[in-house]
Amino acid sequence: MKILVSGGAGYIGSHLVRELSTQQDYEIIVLDNLSKGHIKSIPNGIKFEKADVRDKKALERIFSEYKPDVVMHFCASISVEESVADPLEYYENNVVGTIYLLQAMKKHNVKYFIFSSSAAIFGNAKKVPITDNMRPDPINPYADTKAVVEKLLAWSENAYGLKYICLRYFNACGAHESGEIGEDHDPETHLIPLILQVALGQRDSISIFGDDYETKDGTCVRDYIHVTDLATAHIKALEYLIRENKSQSFNLGSGEGYTVKEIINAARNVTSHPIQAVVEARRIGDPAVLIAESTRAEQILGWKRKYNTIEDIVASAWKYHKSHINGYNDH
């Protein structure tokens, strides 16, 4: 089976490619414009195309040449703050880019699509943990682009017979157990790598954006899912989609959340570094609590998480960052 992984050189995409590459049943083609991804994250022997999903000519060539059976789509811009500052750029990349990808699939009769969505589509959920059937209520442009694509997929199934799975998660974190690949964004916006930069002496302190939320210690609560567990969920979703030929949406979470202060304390324990924290003003568009319930994914897909404690997750990230002080060092 030929799988086109758009955004396969990015953080989550590269971990999916790494897991897929250990199995015999798949031929993998990675499509990435390398604006955020890293060529060094792709295993040797994997076919790679440097291209942008907004480039229709490149998509036509790639689909004609490789004739994929499935598209797994990861190449979205992901910063909430950035999306609030520049929503047009976010809709162009996240929505228009996906439309061009779906148009290429339609033309080349590719029927299976797995979408990297986000629990952020639920916004300030009235009830947590958030269940799969709750109504989306995005509160920032990034989250809305994900919600728009989910609607687009449903309409595309109705019109063209596309079969899809949307996988919604929030805080992907951690690194591959080998320590060879991990998280390297420029600029870095995710909490765990920013905290670990303090432990590595690359920054003086970690910012806590708001400590007056209605949570147990006043800081935001998030659901942290190890990136390899997310990769495994995507493979389970692929197997389900081929077997059942049925569209689905699943939340991927642990059913429990951690506050920002709890993550910082876990990093202090793992790294044995004091890690200074500084409280700053809230960021626009940050919900107080976001925990994604994943019972249906466990029951229907047979998905099981390997990393169940925040210390294990932080330890895996620490293994990567210690051996990659400057990330992939390719910028």
mmCIF file of C-alpha atoms in Angstrom:
data_model
loop_
_atom_site.group_PDB
_atom_site.id
_atom_site.type_symbol
_atom_site.label_atom_id
_atom_site.label_comp_id
_atom_site.label_asym_id
_atom_site.label_seq_id
_atom_site.Cartn_x
_atom_site.Cartn_y
_atom_site.Cartn_z
ATOM 1 C CA MET A 1 0.000 0.000 0.000
ATOM 2 C CA LYS A 2 1.355 3.410 -1.005
ATOM 3 C CA ILE A 3 0.942 6.144 1.582
ATOM 4 C CA LEU A 4 1.566 9.811 0.873
ATOM 5 C CA VAL A 5 2.445 11.589 4.129
ATOM 6 C CA SER A 6 2.101 15.348 3.692
ATOM 7 C CA GLY A 7 4.122 17.084 6.379
ATOM 8 C CA GLY A 8 6.056 13.862 6.964
ATOM 9 C CA ALA A 9 9.256 15.713 7.885
ATOM 10 C CA GLY A 10 7.516 17.611 10.681
ATOM 11 C CA TYR A 11 7.347 16.664 14.335
ATOM 12 C CA ILE A 12 4.318 14.351 14.400
ATOM 13 C CA GLY A 13 4.623 13.341 10.750
ATOM 14 C CA SER A 14 8.225 12.175 11.175
ATOM 15 C CA HIS A 15 7.285 9.956 14.121
ATOM 16 C CA LEU A 16 4.452 8.461 12.063
ATOM 17 C CA VAL A 17 6.894 7.808 9.198
ATOM 18 C CA ARG A 18 9.349 6.210 11.632
ATOM 19 C CA GLU A 19 6.659 3.828 12.932
ATOM 20 C CA LEU A 20 5.318 3.035 9.442
ATOM 21 C CA SER A 21 8.829 2.330 8.168
ATOM 22 C CA THR A 22 9.220 -0.561 10.633
ATOM 23 C CA GLN A 23 6.341 -2.410 8.940
ATOM 24 C CA GLN A 24 6.543 -4.352 5.685
ATOM 25 C CA ASP A 25 3.117 -3.522 4.273
ATOM 26 C CA TYR A 26 3.644 0.112 3.359
ATOM 27 C CA GLU A 27 5.495 2.134 0.743
ATOM 28 C CA ILE A 28 5.914 5.668 2.091
ATOM 29 C CA ILE A 29 6.241 8.908 0.146
ATOM 30 C CA VAL A 30 6.925 12.024 2.216
ATOM 31 C CA LEU A 31 5.798 15.409 0.890
ATOM 32 C CA ASP A 32 7.101 18.407 2.830
ATOM 33 C CA ASN A 33 8.137 21.962 1.950
ATOM 34 C CA LEU A 34 10.672 21.909 4.838
ATOM 35 C CA SER A 35 9.503 25.304 6.113
ATOM 36 C CA LYS A 36 9.027 23.639 9.498
ATOM 37 C CA GLY A 37 10.105 20.058 8.813
ATOM 38 C CA HIS A 38 13.569 18.525 8.838
ATOM 39 C CA ILE A 39 15.050 16.289 6.160
ATOM 40 C CA LYS A 40 17.243 14.664 8.839
ATOM 41 C CA SER A 41 14.146 13.290 10.550
ATOM 42 C CA ILE A 42 13.281 11.025 7.606
ATOM 43 C CA PRO A 43 14.738 7.482 7.682
ATOM 44 C CA ASN A 44 17.098 6.417 4.907
ATOM 45 C CA GLY A 45 15.362 4.812 1.946
ATOM 46 C CA ILE A 46 12.085 6.725 2.297
ATOM 47 C CA LYS A 47 11.009 8.553 -0.867
ATOM 48 C CA PHE A 48 10.953 12.316 -0.330
ATOM 49 C CA GLU A 49 9.438 15.144 -2.366
ATOM 50 C CA LYS A 50 10.132 18.748 -1.413
ATOM 51 C CA ALA A 51 6.879 20.445 -2.340
ATOM 52 C CA ASP A 52 4.090 22.596 -0.930
ATOM 53 C CA VAL A 53 0.482 21.397 -0.796
ATOM 54 C CA ARG A 54 -0.507 24.793 -2.227
ATOM 55 C CA ASP A 55 1.478 24.003 -5.399
ATOM 56 C CA LYS A 56 -1.061 22.357 -7.725
ATOM 57 C CA LYS A 57 1.511 21.459 -10.387
ATOM 58 C CA ALA A 58 3.716 19.704 -7.844
ATOM 59 C CA LEU A 59 0.729 17.787 -6.468
ATOM 60 C CA GLU A 60 -0.284 16.685 -9.966
ATOM 61 C CA ARG A 61 3.229 15.401 -10.669
ATOM 62 C CA ILE A 62 3.491 13.582 -7.333
ATOM 63 C CA PHE A 63 0.084 11.926 -7.606
ATOM 64 C CA SER A 64 0.763 10.920 -11.231
ATOM 65 C CA GLU A 65 4.169 9.481 -10.422
ATOM 66 C CA TYR A 66 3.530 7.652 -7.151
ATOM 67 C CA LYS A 67 -0.193 6.807 -7.400
ATOM 68 C CA PRO A 68 -0.818 6.753 -3.619
ATOM 69 C CA ASP A 69 -3.637 4.710 -2.086
ATOM 70 C CA VAL A 70 -3.905 6.801 1.072
ATOM 71 C CA VAL A 71 -3.059 10.374 2.109
ATOM 72 C CA MET A 72 -2.111 11.135 5.715
ATOM 73 C CA HIS A 73 -2.142 14.896 6.189
ATOM 74 C CA PHE A 74 0.031 16.659 8.786
ATOM 75 C CA CYS A 75 1.258 19.887 7.197
ATOM 76 C CA ALA A 76 -0.628 22.590 9.060
ATOM 77 C CA SER A 77 0.610 25.727 10.785
ATOM 78 C CA ILE A 78 -0.030 25.192 14.479
ATOM 79 C CA SER A 79 0.583 28.301 16.630
ATOM 80 C CA VAL A 80 -2.565 29.737 18.230
ATOM 81 C CA GLU A 81 -0.857 33.088 18.859
ATOM 82 C CA GLU A 82 0.448 33.287 15.288
ATOM 83 C CA SER A 83 -2.992 32.436 13.887
ATOM 84 C CA VAL A 84 -4.585 35.291 15.842
ATOM 85 C CA ALA A 85 -1.954 37.709 14.466
ATOM 86 C CA ASP A 86 -2.141 36.456 10.849
ATOM 87 C CA PRO A 87 -5.373 34.523 10.200
ATOM 88 C CA LEU A 88 -5.179 34.850 6.389
ATOM 89 C CA GLU A 89 -1.876 32.969 6.277
ATOM 90 C CA TYR A 90 -3.360 30.240 8.471
ATOM 91 C CA TYR A 91 -6.455 29.757 6.330
ATOM 92 C CA GLU A 92 -4.333 29.698 3.178
ATOM 93 C CA ASN A 93 -1.993 26.996 4.432
ATOM 94 C CA ASN A 94 -4.369 24.929 6.564
ATOM 95 C CA VAL A 95 -7.580 25.156 4.542
ATOM 96 C CA VAL A 96 -6.638 26.074 0.956
ATOM 97 C CA GLY A 97 -3.679 23.677 1.047
ATOM 98 C CA THR A 98 -5.987 20.864 2.163
ATOM 99 C CA ILE A 99 -8.483 21.723 -0.593
ATOM 100 C CA TYR A 100 -5.747 21.394 -3.229
ATOM 101 C CA LEU A 101 -4.707 18.066 -1.727
ATOM 102 C CA LEU A 102 -8.301 16.800 -1.788
ATOM 103 C CA GLN A 103 -8.721 18.003 -5.372
ATOM 104 C CA ALA A 104 -5.651 15.995 -6.400
ATOM 105 C CA MET A 105 -7.051 12.972 -4.579
ATOM 106 C CA LYS A 106 -10.398 13.368 -6.352
ATOM 107 C CA LYS A 107 -8.736 13.624 -9.760
ATOM 108 C CA HIS A 108 -6.557 10.554 -9.129
ATOM 109 C CA ASN A 109 -9.325 8.552 -7.440
ATOM 110 C CA VAL A 110 -7.616 8.292 -4.036
ATOM 111 C CA LYS A 111 -10.353 7.427 -1.551
ATOM 112 C CA TYR A 112 -8.681 7.318 1.855
ATOM 113 C CA PHE A 113 -7.642 10.341 3.931
ATOM 114 C CA ILE A 114 -6.395 10.572 7.518
ATOM 115 C CA PHE A 115 -6.415 14.055 8.986
ATOM 116 C CA SER A 116 -4.314 15.399 11.819
ATOM 117 C CA SER A 117 -6.945 17.461 13.611
ATOM 118 C CA SER A 118 -6.973 18.944 17.104
ATOM 119 C CA ALA A 119 -8.983 18.963 20.304
ATOM 120 C CA ALA A 120 -8.611 22.745 20.019
ATOM 121 C CA ILE A 121 -11.709 22.688 17.780
ATOM 122 C CA PHE A 122 -13.805 22.373 20.955
ATOM 123 C CA GLY A 123 -12.642 25.717 22.371
ATOM 124 C CA ASN A 124 -13.679 26.440 25.943
ATOM 125 C CA ALA A 125 -15.581 23.197 26.363
ATOM 126 C CA LYS A 126 -18.443 23.314 28.846
ATOM 127 C CA LYS A 127 -17.638 19.766 29.948
ATOM 128 C CA VAL A 128 -14.375 17.852 30.302
ATOM 129 C CA PRO A 129 -13.092 15.370 29.357
ATOM 130 C CA ILE A 130 -14.236 16.323 25.852
ATOM 131 C CA THR A 131 -16.065 13.503 24.068
ATOM 132 C CA ASP A 132 -15.982 12.771 20.337
ATOM 133 C CA ASN A 133 -19.563 13.893 19.732
ATOM 134 C CA MET A 134 -19.340 17.334 21.352
ATOM 135 C CA ARG A 135 -20.099 20.279 19.087
ATOM 136 C CA PRO A 136 -16.989 22.138 17.858
ATOM 137 C CA ASP A 137 -16.716 25.722 19.085
ATOM 138 C CA PRO A 138 -13.294 27.033 18.023
ATOM 139 C CA ILE A 139 -12.136 30.252 19.682
ATOM 140 C CA ASN A 140 -9.084 31.077 17.550
ATOM 141 C CA PRO A 141 -8.205 30.958 13.835
ATOM 142 C CA TYR A 142 -5.925 27.907 14.157
ATOM 143 C CA ALA A 143 -8.671 25.840 15.765
ATOM 144 C CA ASP A 144 -11.207 27.097 13.251
ATOM 145 C CA THR A 145 -9.053 25.978 10.303
ATOM 146 C CA LYS A 146 -9.122 22.448 11.737
ATOM 147 C CA ALA A 147 -12.899 22.585 12.244
ATOM 148 C CA VAL A 148 -13.414 23.891 8.701
ATOM 149 C CA VAL A 149 -11.392 21.008 7.236
ATOM 150 C CA GLU A 150 -13.421 18.490 9.262
ATOM 151 C CA LYS A 151 -16.623 19.935 7.744
ATOM 152 C CA LEU A 152 -15.026 19.896 4.316
ATOM 153 C CA LEU A 153 -14.208 16.198 4.678
ATOM 154 C CA ALA A 154 -17.804 15.354 5.582
ATOM 155 C CA TRP A 155 -19.114 17.225 2.535
ATOM 156 C CA SER A 156 -16.449 15.553 0.357
ATOM 157 C CA GLU A 157 -17.576 12.128 1.519
ATOM 158 C CA ASN A 158 -21.126 13.052 0.618
ATOM 159 C CA ALA A 159 -20.141 14.323 -2.842
ATOM 160 C CA TYR A 160 -17.225 12.110 -3.897
ATOM 161 C CA GLY A 161 -17.273 9.013 -1.692
ATOM 162 C CA LEU A 162 -14.091 10.007 0.157
ATOM 163 C CA LYS A 163 -13.505 7.988 3.344
ATOM 164 C CA TYR A 164 -11.657 9.755 6.126
ATOM 165 C CA ILE A 165 -10.655 9.680 9.767
ATOM 166 C CA CYS A 166 -10.106 12.825 11.822
ATOM 167 C CA LEU A 167 -7.817 12.369 14.812
ATOM 168 C CA ARG A 168 -8.105 15.152 17.376
ATOM 169 C CA TYR A 169 -5.363 15.682 19.905
ATOM 170 C CA PHE A 170 -3.922 18.611 21.710
ATOM 171 C CA ASN A 171 -0.439 18.614 23.155
ATOM 172 C CA ALA A 172 1.768 16.217 21.252
ATOM 173 C CA CYS A 173 4.993 15.860 23.175
ATOM 174 C CA GLY A 174 7.984 13.656 23.899
ATOM 175 C CA ALA A 175 10.419 12.084 21.441
ATOM 176 C CA HIS A 176 11.205 8.746 19.833
ATOM 177 C CA GLU A 177 12.608 6.219 22.302
ATOM 178 C CA SER A 178 15.885 6.092 20.328
ATOM 179 C CA GLY A 179 16.474 9.782 20.984
ATOM 180 C CA GLU A 180 17.238 10.180 17.264
ATOM 181 C CA ILE A 181 14.205 12.304 16.361
ATOM 182 C CA GLY A 182 12.170 14.717 18.426
ATOM 183 C CA GLU A 183 10.689 18.184 18.603
ATOM 184 C CA ASP A 184 12.480 21.034 16.832
ATOM 185 C CA HIS A 185 10.356 24.040 15.866
ATOM 186 C CA ASP A 186 11.688 27.444 14.834
ATOM 187 C CA PRO A 187 10.536 29.379 16.708
ATOM 188 C CA GLU A 188 9.719 26.874 19.434
ATOM 189 C CA THR A 189 6.305 27.454 21.002
ATOM 190 C CA HIS A 190 5.563 24.165 22.789
ATOM 191 C CA LEU A 191 5.836 24.020 26.537
ATOM 192 C CA ILE A 192 8.005 20.961 27.200
ATOM 193 C CA PRO A 193 10.889 21.826 24.835
ATOM 194 C CA LEU A 194 10.824 25.425 26.105
ATOM 195 C CA ILE A 195 11.107 24.182 29.693
ATOM 196 C CA LEU A 196 13.974 21.886 28.712
ATOM 197 C CA GLN A 197 15.783 24.825 27.097
ATOM 198 C CA VAL A 198 16.014 26.292 30.609
ATOM 199 C CA ALA A 199 17.542 23.058 31.892
ATOM 200 C CA LEU A 200 20.032 23.153 28.982
ATOM 201 C CA GLY A 201 21.021 26.753 29.781
ATOM 202 C CA GLN A 202 19.548 28.095 26.526
ATOM 203 C CA ARG A 203 17.086 30.395 28.264
ATOM 204 C CA ASP A 204 16.952 31.880 31.742
ATOM 205 C CA SER A 205 13.378 30.982 32.640
ATOM 206 C CA ILE A 206 10.088 29.562 31.421
ATOM 207 C CA SER A 207 7.045 31.837 31.081
ATOM 208 C CA ILE A 208 3.716 30.866 32.613
ATOM 209 C CA PHE A 209 1.001 32.736 30.709
ATOM 210 C CA GLY A 210 -1.570 33.395 33.394
ATOM 211 C CA ASP A 211 -1.899 31.881 36.873
ATOM 212 C CA ASP A 212 -5.453 33.066 37.556
ATOM 213 C CA TYR A 213 -7.442 30.454 35.615
ATOM 214 C CA GLU A 214 -10.105 28.434 37.418
ATOM 215 C CA THR A 215 -7.870 25.375 37.783
ATOM 216 C CA LYS A 216 -6.270 23.694 40.776
ATOM 217 C CA ASP A 217 -3.155 25.882 40.715
ATOM 218 C CA GLY A 218 -4.363 28.723 38.472
ATOM 219 C CA THR A 219 -2.456 27.612 35.364
ATOM 220 C CA CYS A 220 -3.887 26.111 32.176
ATOM 221 C CA VAL A 221 -4.617 22.386 32.076
ATOM 222 C CA ARG A 222 -3.745 20.384 28.967
ATOM 223 C CA ASP A 223 -3.790 16.763 27.899
ATOM 224 C CA TYR A 224 -0.287 15.600 26.973
ATOM 225 C CA ILE A 225 0.022 12.693 24.539
ATOM 226 C CA HIS A 226 3.334 11.123 23.568
ATOM 227 C CA VAL A 227 4.109 11.589 19.889
ATOM 228 C CA THR A 228 4.794 7.876 19.344
ATOM 229 C CA ASP A 229 1.394 7.028 20.848
ATOM 230 C CA LEU A 230 -0.123 9.466 18.346
ATOM 231 C CA ALA A 231 1.780 7.781 15.521
ATOM 232 C CA THR A 232 0.451 4.397 16.629
ATOM 233 C CA ALA A 233 -3.099 5.800 16.640
ATOM 234 C CA HIS A 234 -2.682 6.950 13.039
ATOM 235 C CA ILE A 235 -1.592 3.461 11.980
ATOM 236 C CA LYS A 236 -4.550 1.917 13.827
ATOM 237 C CA ALA A 237 -6.806 4.438 12.074
ATOM 238 C CA LEU A 238 -5.346 3.481 8.702
ATOM 239 C CA GLU A 239 -5.958 -0.208 9.362
ATOM 240 C CA TYR A 240 -9.537 0.550 10.428
ATOM 241 C CA LEU A 241 -10.225 2.742 7.392
ATOM 242 C CA ILE A 242 -9.057 0.074 4.934
ATOM 243 C CA ARG A 243 -10.857 -2.720 6.790
ATOM 244 C CA GLU A 244 -14.176 -0.981 7.482
ATOM 245 C CA ASN A 245 -14.310 1.650 4.708
ATOM 246 C CA LYS A 246 -16.077 3.925 7.188
ATOM 247 C CA SER A 247 -15.415 7.568 8.085
ATOM 248 C CA GLN A 248 -14.898 8.403 11.758
ATOM 249 C CA SER A 249 -13.645 11.112 14.100
ATOM 250 C CA PHE A 250 -11.761 10.237 17.262
ATOM 251 C CA ASN A 251 -10.371 12.195 20.178
ATOM 252 C CA LEU A 252 -6.925 11.115 21.299
ATOM 253 C CA GLY A 253 -6.148 11.883 24.907
ATOM 254 C CA SER A 254 -5.420 10.408 28.276
ATOM 255 C CA GLY A 255 -8.605 11.525 29.999
ATOM 256 C CA GLU A 256 -6.538 13.485 32.495
ATOM 257 C CA GLY A 257 -4.709 16.769 32.276
ATOM 258 C CA TYR A 258 -1.675 18.440 33.757
ATOM 259 C CA THR A 259 -1.269 22.090 34.690
ATOM 260 C CA VAL A 260 1.639 24.146 33.414
ATOM 261 C CA LYS A 261 3.133 24.112 36.923
ATOM 262 C CA GLU A 262 2.876 20.302 37.070
ATOM 263 C CA ILE A 263 4.773 19.999 33.780
ATOM 264 C CA ILE A 264 7.496 22.313 35.076
ATOM 265 C CA ASN A 265 7.795 20.235 38.275
ATOM 266 C CA ALA A 266 8.015 17.011 36.241
ATOM 267 C CA ALA A 267 10.849 18.549 34.207
ATOM 268 C CA ARG A 268 12.624 19.587 37.416
ATOM 269 C CA ASN A 269 12.434 15.977 38.629
ATOM 270 C CA VAL A 270 13.640 14.500 35.329
ATOM 271 C CA THR A 271 16.492 16.964 34.686
ATOM 272 C CA SER A 272 17.515 17.726 38.306
ATOM 273 C CA HIS A 273 17.575 21.393 37.301
ATOM 274 C CA PRO A 274 15.768 24.112 39.343
ATOM 275 C CA ILE A 275 14.077 25.635 36.204
ATOM 276 C CA GLN A 276 13.006 29.168 37.067
ATOM 277 C CA ALA A 277 9.425 30.085 36.107
ATOM 278 C CA VAL A 278 8.066 33.607 35.541
ATOM 279 C CA VAL A 279 4.343 34.415 35.519
ATOM 280 C CA GLU A 280 3.208 36.666 32.665
ATOM 281 C CA ALA A 281 -0.117 37.917 31.295
ATOM 282 C CA ARG A 282 -2.573 35.476 29.748
ATOM 283 C CA ARG A 283 -2.322 34.837 26.000
ATOM 284 C CA ILE A 284 -5.289 35.622 23.764
ATOM 285 C CA GLY A 285 -7.277 32.559 22.779
ATOM 286 C CA ASP A 286 -6.040 30.106 25.428
ATOM 287 C CA PRO A 287 -8.811 27.932 26.940
ATOM 288 C CA ALA A 288 -8.428 27.171 30.657
ATOM 289 C CA VAL A 289 -8.898 23.387 30.436
ATOM 290 C CA LEU A 290 -8.565 21.091 27.439
ATOM 291 C CA ILE A 291 -8.656 17.343 28.041
ATOM 292 C CA ALA A 292 -9.566 14.964 25.220
ATOM 293 C CA GLU A 293 -11.372 11.753 26.091
ATOM 294 C CA SER A 294 -10.285 8.793 23.957
ATOM 295 C CA THR A 295 -12.412 5.821 25.017
ATOM 296 C CA ARG A 296 -13.901 5.342 21.537
ATOM 297 C CA ALA A 297 -10.458 5.285 19.913
ATOM 298 C CA GLU A 298 -9.365 2.647 22.397
ATOM 299 C CA GLN A 299 -12.482 0.527 21.856
ATOM 300 C CA ILE A 300 -12.957 0.881 18.092
ATOM 301 C CA LEU A 301 -9.350 1.190 16.907
ATOM 302 C CA GLY A 302 -7.793 -0.983 19.601
ATOM 303 C CA TRP A 303 -5.406 1.856 20.421
ATOM 304 C CA LYS A 304 -3.342 1.649 23.610
ATOM 305 C CA ARG A 305 -0.989 4.278 24.965
ATOM 306 C CA LYS A 306 2.534 3.201 25.863
ATOM 307 C CA TYR A 307 3.475 6.399 27.718
ATOM 308 C CA ASN A 308 1.162 6.919 30.688
ATOM 309 C CA THR A 309 3.006 9.302 33.002
ATOM 310 C CA ILE A 310 4.169 12.853 32.392
ATOM 311 C CA GLU A 311 7.602 11.955 33.789
ATOM 312 C CA ASP A 312 8.051 9.246 31.121
ATOM 313 C CA ILE A 313 7.012 11.695 28.415
ATOM 314 C CA VAL A 314 9.356 14.443 29.651
ATOM 315 C CA ALA A 315 12.195 11.917 30.041
ATOM 316 C CA SER A 316 11.889 10.886 26.386
ATOM 317 C CA ALA A 317 12.004 14.533 25.302
ATOM 318 C CA TRP A 318 14.996 15.146 27.562
ATOM 319 C CA LYS A 319 16.857 12.221 25.931
ATOM 320 C CA TYR A 320 16.440 13.832 22.507
ATOM 321 C CA HIS A 321 17.211 17.410 23.557
ATOM 322 C CA LYS A 322 20.339 16.448 25.515
ATOM 323 C CA SER A 323 21.806 14.809 22.409
ATOM 324 C CA HIS A 324 20.515 17.486 20.006
ATOM 325 C CA ILE A 325 21.359 20.750 21.766
ATOM 326 C CA ASN A 326 20.607 22.715 18.590
ATOM 327 C CA GLY A 327 17.868 20.386 17.333
ATOM 328 C CA TYR A 328 18.516 19.024 13.852
ATOM 329 C CA ASN A 329 20.861 21.982 13.256
ATOM 330 C CA ASP A 330 19.633 22.432 9.688
ATOM 331 C CA HIS A 331 18.317 26.014 9.746
#
